[in-house]
PDB file of C-alpha atoms in Angstrom:
ATOM      1  CA  UNK V   1      -3.652   3.803 -41.361  1.00 60.00           C
ATOM      2  CA  UNK V   2      -2.011   2.325 -44.466  1.00 71.00           C
ATOM      3  CA  UNK V   3       0.205  -0.666 -44.572  1.00 79.00           C
ATOM      4  CA  UNK V   4       3.877  -0.547 -45.137  1.00 87.00           C
ATOM      5  CA  UNK V   5       4.915  -2.478 -48.095  1.00 93.00           C
ATOM      6  CA  UNK V   6       7.422  -4.720 -46.419  1.00 96.00           C
ATOM      7  CA  UNK V   7       6.810  -6.565 -43.279  1.00 96.00           C
ATOM      8  CA  UNK V   8       9.552  -8.207 -41.011  1.00 96.00           C
ATOM      9  CA  UNK V   9       8.042 -10.667 -38.947  1.00 95.00           C
ATOM     10  CA  UNK V  10       9.904 -12.311 -35.971  1.00 95.00           C
ATOM     11  CA  UNK V  11       8.025 -15.438 -34.745  1.00 92.00           C
ATOM     12  CA  UNK V  12       8.857 -18.131 -31.942  1.00 89.00           C
ATOM     13  CA  UNK V  13       8.267 -18.426 -28.047  1.00 89.00           C
ATOM     14  CA  UNK V  14      10.340 -16.249 -26.228  1.00 91.00           C
ATOM     15  CA  UNK V  15       9.832 -18.340 -23.007  1.00 90.00           C
ATOM     16  CA  UNK V  16      11.583 -21.300 -24.714  1.00 91.00           C
ATOM     17  CA  UNK V  17      15.176 -19.567 -24.668  1.00 93.00           C
ATOM     18  CA  UNK V  18      16.230 -19.915 -28.627  1.00 94.00           C
ATOM     19  CA  UNK V  19      12.668 -20.677 -29.817  1.00 91.00           C
ATOM     20  CA  UNK V  20      12.258 -16.830 -29.511  1.00 92.00           C
ATOM     21  CA  UNK V  21      15.212 -15.742 -31.564  1.00 95.00           C
ATOM     22  CA  UNK V  22      13.101 -14.100 -34.377  1.00 94.00           C
ATOM     23  CA  UNK V  23      11.405 -11.942 -31.499  1.00 94.00           C
ATOM     24  CA  UNK V  24      14.624 -11.309 -30.194  1.00 95.00           C
ATOM     25  CA  UNK V  25      16.214 -10.274 -33.562  1.00 96.00           C
ATOM     26  CA  UNK V  26      12.949  -8.052 -34.728  1.00 96.00           C
ATOM     27  CA  UNK V  27      13.478  -6.176 -31.103  1.00 95.00           C
ATOM     28  CA  UNK V  28      17.472  -5.586 -31.728  1.00 94.00           C
ATOM     29  CA  UNK V  29      16.578  -4.251 -35.584  1.00 95.00           C
ATOM     30  CA  UNK V  30      13.889  -2.170 -33.698  1.00 91.00           C
ATOM     31  CA  UNK V  31      16.603  -0.566 -31.463  1.00 90.00           C
ATOM     32  CA  UNK V  32      19.338  -0.440 -33.815  1.00 86.00           C
ATOM     33  CA  UNK V  33      18.235  -0.189 -37.406  1.00 79.00           C
ATOM     34  CA  UNK V  34      14.545   1.006 -37.382  1.00 74.00           C
ATOM     35  CA  UNK V  35      15.798   4.162 -39.163  1.00 79.00           C
ATOM     36  CA  UNK V  36      16.688   2.215 -42.219  1.00 81.00           C
ATOM     37  CA  UNK V  37      13.365   0.631 -42.488  1.00 84.00           C
ATOM     38  CA  UNK V  38      11.087   3.503 -43.798  1.00 83.00           C
ATOM     39  CA  UNK V  39       8.887   1.288 -45.914  1.00 84.00           C
ATOM     40  CA  UNK V  40       9.204  -1.742 -43.574  1.00 92.00           C
ATOM     41  CA  UNK V  41       7.177  -2.464 -40.589  1.00 93.00           C
ATOM     42  CA  UNK V  42       8.658  -4.816 -37.689  1.00 94.00           C
ATOM     43  CA  UNK V  43       6.347  -7.158 -36.176  1.00 94.00           C
ATOM     44  CA  UNK V  44       6.598  -9.744 -33.397  1.00 92.00           C
ATOM     45  CA  UNK V  45       4.873 -12.476 -34.267  1.00 89.00           C
ATOM     46  CA  UNK V  46       5.410 -14.711 -31.249  1.00 84.00           C
ATOM     47  CA  UNK V  47       3.307 -17.782 -31.297  1.00 78.00           C
ATOM     48  CA  UNK V  48       0.329 -16.001 -33.148  1.00 77.00           C
ATOM     49  CA  UNK V  49      -0.228 -18.970 -35.485  1.00 76.00           C
ATOM     50  CA  UNK V  50      -3.382 -18.296 -37.939  1.00 78.00           C
ATOM     51  CA  UNK V  51      -3.655 -15.077 -36.693  1.00 83.00           C
ATOM     52  CA  UNK V  52      -0.378 -13.857 -38.399  1.00 87.00           C
ATOM     53  CA  UNK V  53      -2.811 -13.865 -41.602  1.00 89.00           C
ATOM     54  CA  UNK V  54      -4.275 -10.366 -40.702  1.00 89.00           C
ATOM     55  CA  UNK V  55      -0.466  -9.044 -39.990  1.00 91.00           C
ATOM     56  CA  UNK V  56       0.696 -10.738 -43.336  1.00 93.00           C
ATOM     57  CA  UNK V  57      -1.977  -9.511 -45.797  1.00 93.00           C
ATOM     58  CA  UNK V  58      -1.497  -6.770 -47.940  1.00 93.00           C
ATOM     59  CA  UNK V  59       2.353  -6.846 -48.139  1.00 95.00           C
ATOM     60  CA  UNK V  60       4.437  -6.964 -51.566  1.00 95.00           C
ATOM     61  CA  UNK V  61       7.373  -8.825 -49.187  1.00 96.00           C
ATOM     62  CA  UNK V  62       7.783 -10.405 -46.066  1.00 96.00           C
ATOM     63  CA  UNK V  63      10.811 -11.350 -44.116  1.00 97.00           C
ATOM     64  CA  UNK V  64      10.486 -14.104 -41.690  1.00 95.00           C
ATOM     65  CA  UNK V  65      12.899 -14.585 -38.933  1.00 95.00           C
ATOM     66  CA  UNK V  66      12.539 -17.900 -37.036  1.00 92.00           C
ATOM     67  CA  UNK V  67      14.483 -21.053 -35.601  1.00 91.00           C
ATOM     68  CA  UNK V  68      14.982 -23.434 -38.090  1.00 89.00           C
ATOM     69  CA  UNK V  69      15.263 -27.041 -37.073  1.00 85.00           C
ATOM     70  CA  UNK V  70      17.784 -28.535 -39.212  1.00 87.00           C
ATOM     71  CA  UNK V  71      21.072 -30.509 -38.595  1.00 91.00           C
ATOM     72  CA  UNK V  72      23.945 -28.090 -38.391  1.00 95.00           C
ATOM     73  CA  UNK V  73      25.757 -25.969 -35.724  1.00 97.00           C
ATOM     74  CA  UNK V  74      23.968 -23.819 -33.394  1.00 97.00           C
ATOM     75  CA  UNK V  75      24.091 -20.163 -34.745  1.00 97.00           C
ATOM     76  CA  UNK V  76      24.104 -21.259 -38.130  1.00 97.00           C
ATOM     77  CA  UNK V  77      22.255 -19.025 -40.462  1.00 97.00           C
ATOM     78  CA  UNK V  78      20.040 -19.826 -43.430  1.00 95.00           C
ATOM     79  CA  UNK V  79      18.429 -17.244 -46.014  1.00 96.00           C
ATOM     80  CA  UNK V  80      16.251 -18.882 -48.425  1.00 94.00           C
ATOM     81  CA  UNK V  81      12.777 -18.297 -50.344  1.00 93.00           C
ATOM     82  CA  UNK V  82       9.482 -19.527 -48.358  1.00 90.00           C
ATOM     83  CA  UNK V  83       8.942 -21.945 -51.192  1.00 87.00           C
ATOM     84  CA  UNK V  84      11.700 -24.108 -49.965  1.00 82.00           C
ATOM     85  CA  UNK V  85       9.880 -24.526 -46.380  1.00 78.00           C
ATOM     86  CA  UNK V  86       8.250 -28.171 -45.963  1.00 68.00           C
ATOM     87  CA  UNK V  87       5.944 -29.430 -43.634  1.00 58.00           C
ATOM     88  CA  UNK V  88       8.606 -31.970 -41.926  1.00 55.00           C
ATOM     89  CA  UNK V  89      11.889 -33.008 -42.665  1.00 46.00           C
ATOM     90  CA  UNK V  90      13.620 -33.137 -45.860  1.00 39.00           C
ATOM     91  CA  UNK V  91      14.239 -29.321 -46.799  1.00 43.00           C
ATOM     92  CA  UNK V  92      13.775 -26.937 -44.207  1.00 48.00           C
ATOM     93  CA  UNK V  93      10.981 -26.853 -41.536  1.00 44.00           C
ATOM     94  CA  UNK V  94      10.123 -24.507 -38.624  1.00 50.00           C
ATOM     95  CA  UNK V  95       7.685 -24.562 -36.204  1.00 49.00           C
ATOM     96  CA  UNK V  96       5.397 -27.517 -35.613  1.00 45.00           C
ATOM     97  CA  UNK V  97       2.127 -25.151 -36.003  1.00 51.00           C
ATOM     98  CA  UNK V  98       4.028 -24.211 -39.365  1.00 71.00           C
ATOM     99  CA  UNK V  99       5.087 -20.993 -40.837  1.00 80.00           C
ATOM    100  CA  UNK V 100       4.853 -22.901 -43.808  1.00 82.00           C
ATOM    101  CA  UNK V 101       1.030 -23.944 -43.113  1.00 83.00           C
ATOM    102  CA  UNK V 102       0.608 -19.882 -42.695  1.00 86.00           C
ATOM    103  CA  UNK V 103       2.163 -19.019 -45.993  1.00 88.00           C
ATOM    104  CA  UNK V 104      -0.083 -21.426 -47.873  1.00 88.00           C
ATOM    105  CA  UNK V 105      -3.403 -20.273 -46.088  1.00 87.00           C
ATOM    106  CA  UNK V 106      -2.333 -16.572 -47.458  1.00 90.00           C
ATOM    107  CA  UNK V 107      -1.793 -17.911 -50.699  1.00 90.00           C
ATOM    108  CA  UNK V 108      -5.436 -19.373 -50.296  1.00 90.00           C
ATOM    109  CA  UNK V 109      -6.579 -15.977 -49.806  1.00 90.00           C
ATOM    110  CA  UNK V 110      -4.992 -15.124 -53.373  1.00 91.00           C
ATOM    111  CA  UNK V 111      -2.233 -13.047 -51.824  1.00 91.00           C
ATOM    112  CA  UNK V 112       1.308 -14.211 -52.838  1.00 90.00           C
ATOM    113  CA  UNK V 113       3.971 -11.550 -51.586  1.00 94.00           C
ATOM    114  CA  UNK V 114       7.556 -12.367 -51.987  1.00 95.00           C
ATOM    115  CA  UNK V 115       8.579 -14.120 -48.743  1.00 95.00           C
ATOM    116  CA  UNK V 116      12.122 -14.833 -47.600  1.00 96.00           C
ATOM    117  CA  UNK V 117      12.919 -16.907 -44.674  1.00 94.00           C
ATOM    118  CA  UNK V 118      16.026 -16.120 -42.201  1.00 96.00           C
ATOM    119  CA  UNK V 119      16.488 -19.260 -40.207  1.00 94.00           C
ATOM    120  CA  UNK V 120      18.846 -19.660 -37.582  1.00 95.00           C
ATOM    121  CA  UNK V 121      19.742 -23.328 -36.163  1.00 95.00           C
ATOM    122  CA  UNK V 122      19.117 -22.936 -32.012  1.00 95.00           C
ATOM    123  CA  UNK V 123      20.707 -24.355 -29.589  1.00 95.00           C
ATOM    124  CA  UNK V 124      17.913 -24.999 -26.781  1.00 93.00           C
ATOM    125  CA  UNK V 125      14.461 -24.511 -27.488  1.00 89.00           C
ATOM    126  CA  UNK V 126      13.504 -26.964 -24.492  1.00 88.00           C
ATOM    127  CA  UNK V 127      14.207 -24.686 -21.460  1.00 91.00           C
ATOM    128  CA  UNK V 128      11.678 -22.711 -19.919  1.00 93.00           C
ATOM    129  CA  UNK V 129      13.757 -19.489 -19.913  1.00 91.00           C
ATOM    130  CA  UNK V 130      13.752 -15.851 -21.584  1.00 93.00           C
ATOM    131  CA  UNK V 131      16.970 -14.972 -23.548  1.00 93.00           C
ATOM    132  CA  UNK V 132      19.026 -16.761 -26.349  1.00 96.00           C
ATOM    133  CA  UNK V 133      22.063 -18.674 -25.917  1.00 96.00           C
ATOM    134  CA  UNK V 134      25.610 -17.542 -26.651  1.00 96.00           C
ATOM    135  CA  UNK V 135      25.945 -19.308 -29.829  1.00 96.00           C
ATOM    136  CA  UNK V 136      22.802 -17.904 -31.407  1.00 96.00           C
ATOM    137  CA  UNK V 137      23.622 -14.367 -29.533  1.00 96.00           C
ATOM    138  CA  UNK V 138      27.123 -14.375 -31.689  1.00 97.00           C
ATOM    139  CA  UNK V 139      25.145 -14.706 -35.164  1.00 97.00           C
ATOM    140  CA  UNK V 140      22.611 -12.051 -34.479  1.00 96.00           C
ATOM    141  CA  UNK V 141      24.793  -9.327 -36.124  1.00 95.00           C
ATOM    142  CA  UNK V 142      24.939 -11.087 -39.393  1.00 97.00           C
ATOM    143  CA  UNK V 143      21.210 -12.232 -38.977  1.00 97.00           C
ATOM    144  CA  UNK V 144      20.655  -8.427 -38.743  1.00 96.00           C
ATOM    145  CA  UNK V 145      22.314  -7.681 -41.804  1.00 95.00           C
ATOM    146  CA  UNK V 146      20.621 -10.520 -43.559  1.00 97.00           C
ATOM    147  CA  UNK V 147      17.246  -9.247 -42.638  1.00 96.00           C
ATOM    148  CA  UNK V 148      18.045  -5.473 -43.803  1.00 95.00           C
ATOM    149  CA  UNK V 149      19.130  -6.680 -47.044  1.00 95.00           C
ATOM    150  CA  UNK V 150      16.281  -8.913 -47.838  1.00 95.00           C
ATOM    151  CA  UNK V 151      13.803  -6.421 -46.484  1.00 94.00           C
ATOM    152  CA  UNK V 152      15.543  -3.645 -48.554  1.00 90.00           C
ATOM    153  CA  UNK V 153      16.370  -5.344 -51.847  1.00 86.00           C
TER     154      UNK V 153
END
């Protein structure tokens, strides 16, 4: 089967509350807006780390949804090109394993798709609990809108 041009990838651990918000949003799109995405594939990247490379390869565009560790109100949404990700600190950082590292590894294979990040500030990524907090839940419709816009344009 031929891979679709666009990949919408939700990452994070659903076992740690808001850390799984990327996966939650991909599931939300799957149930509410999949019919709008004929050229896009939805994927639950969970915590696959370097195993994501095979899912990401061969794409023209990738939209990654994840918890964004930045000092802002929980539920705040950021949309930006992946080139603004950093390993730690001064701009935007995601997970410790690093979405940035995976993107860098993809580039080392000679692939450089357009990659956009939809990052949402989590409220709680420490609790061992499935589900997202209310502050993040309130931003889901807007996050879905951003994801669809990024994937379709």
